[in-house]
mmCIF file of C-alpha atoms in Angstrom:
data_model
loop_
_atom_site.group_PDB
_atom_site.id
_atom_site.type_symbol
_atom_site.label_atom_id
_atom_site.label_comp_id
_atom_site.label_asym_id
_atom_site.label_seq_id
_atom_site.Cartn_x
_atom_site.Cartn_y
_atom_site.Cartn_z
ATOM 1 C CA UNK A 18 -0.109 -0.237 -0.414
ATOM 2 C CA UNK A 19 0.942 3.589 -0.842
ATOM 3 C CA UNK A 20 1.198 5.861 2.280
ATOM 4 C CA UNK A 21 0.076 8.338 0.943
ATOM 5 C CA UNK A 22 -3.506 6.322 -0.198
ATOM 6 C CA UNK A 23 -5.157 6.887 3.059
ATOM 7 C CA UNK A 24 -5.003 10.231 2.838
ATOM 8 C CA UNK A 25 -6.197 10.783 -0.924
ATOM 9 C CA UNK A 26 -9.423 7.991 0.205
ATOM 10 C CA UNK A 27 -9.899 10.478 3.310
ATOM 11 C CA UNK A 28 -10.015 13.747 0.998
ATOM 12 C CA UNK A 29 -12.408 11.999 -1.315
ATOM 13 C CA UNK A 30 -14.686 10.980 1.442
ATOM 14 C CA UNK A 31 -14.828 14.573 2.636
ATOM 15 C CA UNK A 32 -16.354 15.392 -0.559
ATOM 16 C CA UNK A 33 -19.160 12.732 -0.348
ATOM 17 C CA UNK A 34 -17.493 10.404 -2.571
ATOM 18 C CA UNK A 35 -17.490 6.935 -2.635
ATOM 19 C CA UNK A 36 -14.009 4.653 -2.605
ATOM 20 C CA UNK A 37 -14.097 0.835 -3.955
ATOM 21 C CA UNK A 38 -10.738 -1.017 -4.483
ATOM 22 C CA UNK A 39 -11.083 -3.504 -7.553
ATOM 23 C CA UNK A 40 -7.736 -5.214 -7.855
ATOM 24 C CA UNK A 41 -6.718 -8.701 -9.614
ATOM 25 C CA UNK A 42 -4.565 -9.389 -6.432
ATOM 26 C CA UNK A 43 -5.895 -11.847 -4.060
ATOM 27 C CA UNK A 44 -8.444 -11.148 -1.748
ATOM 28 C CA UNK A 45 -6.547 -12.104 1.348
ATOM 29 C CA UNK A 46 -4.603 -8.774 0.478
ATOM 30 C CA UNK A 47 -7.389 -6.733 -0.599
ATOM 31 C CA UNK A 48 -9.661 -6.933 2.280
ATOM 32 C CA UNK A 49 -7.487 -6.081 4.862
ATOM 33 C CA UNK A 50 -6.722 -2.767 2.755
ATOM 34 C CA UNK A 51 -10.149 -2.274 2.268
ATOM 35 C CA UNK A 52 -10.352 -2.030 6.259
ATOM 36 C CA UNK A 53 -7.163 0.229 6.921
ATOM 37 C CA UNK A 54 -8.094 2.664 4.204
ATOM 38 C CA UNK A 55 -11.836 2.489 5.319
ATOM 39 C CA UNK A 56 -13.106 1.834 1.423
ATOM 40 C CA UNK A 57 -16.184 1.502 0.541
ATOM 41 C CA UNK A 58 -16.079 -1.595 -1.383
ATOM 42 C CA UNK A 59 -13.638 -3.949 -2.183
ATOM 43 C CA UNK A 60 -13.159 -7.177 -4.697
ATOM 44 C CA UNK A 61 -9.846 -8.845 -5.100
ATOM 45 C CA UNK A 62 -9.320 -11.213 -7.966
ATOM 46 C CA UNK A 63 -10.679 -9.341 -10.204
ATOM 47 C CA UNK A 64 -10.162 -9.951 -13.613
ATOM 48 C CA UNK A 65 -10.494 -7.118 -16.765
ATOM 49 C CA UNK A 66 -13.879 -7.848 -17.693
ATOM 50 C CA UNK A 67 -14.932 -8.386 -14.103
ATOM 51 C CA UNK A 68 -13.653 -5.004 -13.167
ATOM 52 C CA UNK A 69 -15.258 -3.354 -16.393
ATOM 53 C CA UNK A 70 -18.748 -4.960 -15.831
ATOM 54 C CA UNK A 71 -18.621 -3.456 -12.419
ATOM 55 C CA UNK A 72 -17.673 0.062 -13.862
ATOM 56 C CA UNK A 73 -20.601 -0.219 -16.177
ATOM 57 C CA UNK A 74 -22.938 -1.406 -13.174
ATOM 58 C CA UNK A 75 -21.892 2.353 -11.402
ATOM 59 C CA UNK A 76 -22.314 3.951 -14.273
ATOM 60 C CA UNK A 77 -25.795 2.400 -15.445
ATOM 61 C CA UNK A 78 -27.073 3.980 -11.818
ATOM 62 C CA UNK A 79 -26.195 6.876 -12.502
ATOM 63 C CA UNK A 80 -22.519 7.234 -10.611
ATOM 64 C CA UNK A 81 -19.926 9.312 -12.290
ATOM 65 C CA UNK A 82 -16.610 7.099 -11.816
ATOM 66 C CA UNK A 83 -13.264 8.343 -11.456
ATOM 67 C CA UNK A 84 -10.760 5.595 -11.823
ATOM 68 C CA UNK A 85 -7.149 5.322 -11.088
ATOM 69 C CA UNK A 86 -4.988 2.536 -12.516
ATOM 70 C CA UNK A 87 -1.406 1.158 -13.265
ATOM 71 C CA UNK A 88 -2.277 -1.997 -14.689
ATOM 72 C CA UNK A 89 -2.346 -3.476 -18.311
ATOM 73 C CA UNK A 90 -5.817 -5.118 -17.595
ATOM 74 C CA UNK A 91 -6.851 -1.769 -16.198
ATOM 75 C CA UNK A 92 -6.866 -0.491 -19.821
ATOM 76 C CA UNK A 93 -10.272 -1.173 -20.777
ATOM 77 C CA UNK A 94 -11.616 0.335 -17.516
ATOM 78 C CA UNK A 95 -9.659 3.445 -18.090
ATOM 79 C CA UNK A 96 -11.440 3.921 -21.447
ATOM 80 C CA UNK A 97 -14.855 3.593 -19.758
ATOM 81 C CA UNK A 98 -14.649 5.181 -16.305
ATOM 82 C CA UNK A 99 -15.675 9.256 -16.550
ATOM 83 C CA UNK A 100 -12.414 10.128 -15.614
ATOM 84 C CA UNK A 101 -9.156 8.043 -15.407
ATOM 85 C CA UNK A 102 -6.127 8.495 -14.313
ATOM 86 C CA UNK A 103 -2.798 6.542 -15.093
ATOM 87 C CA UNK A 104 -0.041 6.717 -12.400
ATOM 88 C CA UNK A 105 3.602 7.634 -13.734
ATOM 89 C CA UNK A 106 4.350 3.853 -13.579
ATOM 90 C CA UNK A 107 1.811 2.438 -15.436
ATOM 91 C CA UNK A 108 1.645 0.231 -18.679
ATOM 92 C CA UNK A 109 1.766 2.140 -21.900
ATOM 93 C CA UNK A 110 -1.403 0.992 -23.124
ATOM 94 C CA UNK A 111 -3.083 2.053 -19.721
ATOM 95 C CA UNK A 112 -1.621 5.554 -19.993
ATOM 96 C CA UNK A 113 -3.208 5.559 -23.650
ATOM 97 C CA UNK A 114 -6.685 4.837 -22.641
ATOM 98 C CA UNK A 115 -6.075 7.457 -19.595
ATOM 99 C CA UNK A 116 -7.821 11.360 -19.492
ATOM 100 C CA UNK A 117 -4.812 11.911 -17.345
ATOM 101 C CA UNK A 118 -1.161 10.699 -16.212
ATOM 102 C CA UNK A 119 0.183 11.464 -13.110
ATOM 103 C CA UNK A 120 3.790 12.342 -13.621
ATOM 104 C CA UNK A 121 5.014 11.151 -10.550
ATOM 105 C CA UNK A 122 4.161 8.207 -8.077
ATOM 106 C CA UNK A 123 2.705 10.181 -5.482
ATOM 107 C CA UNK A 124 -0.822 9.369 -5.529
ATOM 108 C CA UNK A 125 -1.822 12.626 -3.262
ATOM 109 C CA UNK A 126 -2.310 14.747 -6.628
ATOM 110 C CA UNK A 127 -5.413 12.662 -7.514
ATOM 111 C CA UNK A 128 -7.095 14.382 -4.698
ATOM 112 C CA UNK A 129 -6.127 17.660 -5.908
ATOM 113 C CA UNK A 130 -7.420 17.031 -9.251
ATOM 114 C CA UNK A 131 -10.859 17.614 -8.037
ATOM 115 C CA UNK A 132 -10.817 21.138 -6.857
ATOM 116 C CA UNK A 133 -8.544 22.496 -9.914
ATOM 117 C CA UNK A 134 -11.296 20.797 -12.288
ATOM 118 C CA UNK A 135 -13.732 22.687 -10.433
ATOM 119 C CA UNK A 136 -11.574 26.003 -10.446
ATOM 120 C CA UNK A 137 -11.076 25.416 -14.286
ATOM 121 C CA UNK A 138 -14.856 25.056 -14.740
ATOM 122 C CA UNK A 139 -15.317 28.551 -12.834
ATOM 123 C CA UNK A 140 -12.967 30.238 -15.270
ATOM 124 C CA UNK A 141 -14.631 28.636 -17.951
ATOM 125 C CA UNK A 142 -17.834 29.932 -17.538
ATOM 126 C CA UNK A 143 -16.560 33.235 -16.454
ATOM 127 C CA UNK A 144 -14.899 33.580 -19.791
ATOM 128 C CA UNK A 145 -17.841 32.486 -21.637
ATOM 129 C CA UNK A 146 -19.609 35.181 -19.851
ATOM 130 C CA UNK A 147 -17.497 37.650 -20.460
ATOM 131 C CA UNK A 148 -17.609 36.702 -24.260
ATOM 132 C CA UNK A 149 -21.779 36.922 -24.664
ATOM 133 C CA UNK A 150 -21.623 39.972 -22.695
ATOM 134 C CA UNK A 151 -18.825 41.736 -25.026
ATOM 135 C CA UNK A 152 -20.625 40.449 -28.207
ATOM 136 C CA UNK A 153 -24.132 41.267 -27.060
ATOM 137 C CA UNK A 154 -22.674 44.975 -26.379
ATOM 138 C CA UNK A 155 -20.299 45.421 -29.225
ATOM 139 C CA UNK A 156 -21.772 43.356 -32.814
ATOM 140 C CA UNK A 157 -24.898 45.917 -32.153
ATOM 141 C CA UNK A 158 -22.446 48.909 -32.010
ATOM 142 C CA UNK A 159 -20.439 47.805 -34.988
ATOM 143 C CA UNK A 160 -23.767 46.955 -37.187
ATOM 144 C CA UNK A 161 -24.891 50.170 -36.122
ATOM 145 C CA UNK A 162 -21.762 51.973 -37.315
ATOM 146 C CA UNK A 163 -20.844 53.367 -33.760
ATOM 147 C CA UNK A 164 -18.049 50.971 -33.472
ATOM 148 C CA UNK A 165 -15.132 50.094 -35.916
ATOM 149 C CA UNK A 166 -15.550 46.417 -36.845
ATOM 150 C CA UNK A 167 -11.934 45.626 -36.206
ATOM 151 C CA UNK A 168 -12.565 46.671 -32.407
ATOM 152 C CA UNK A 169 -15.682 44.965 -32.290
#
């Protein structure tokens, strides 16, 4: 288990997100991790098709899925997830399927992704608002001859 995993799960839970652990590792290893990380669900001995089916099941109920993986067997799930993150040591196939690639092995950056994306979304909305307002004002002025077109 990575040292920072517990804090990442805790930060996700602070945002009322559920944390699930799907792994190809044996259940004997996964069940203690579920308890120590305070996961909502875990499944060991999971094949790639079982992982994919589980993600599809979550999505069918309206849940949005953020998936973090590194193995070649995670590639199909990376493609299916709403947001997927590959860690730096992931296989090339997994990295190609991911939406985001961590450049370090430090998982704590995953918990920073959500606040960052919220700030980006807010900035995009601000920019669209300013563009609409500007066009509502400038285009009529340019069309009526009060403003040169190159300024509008």
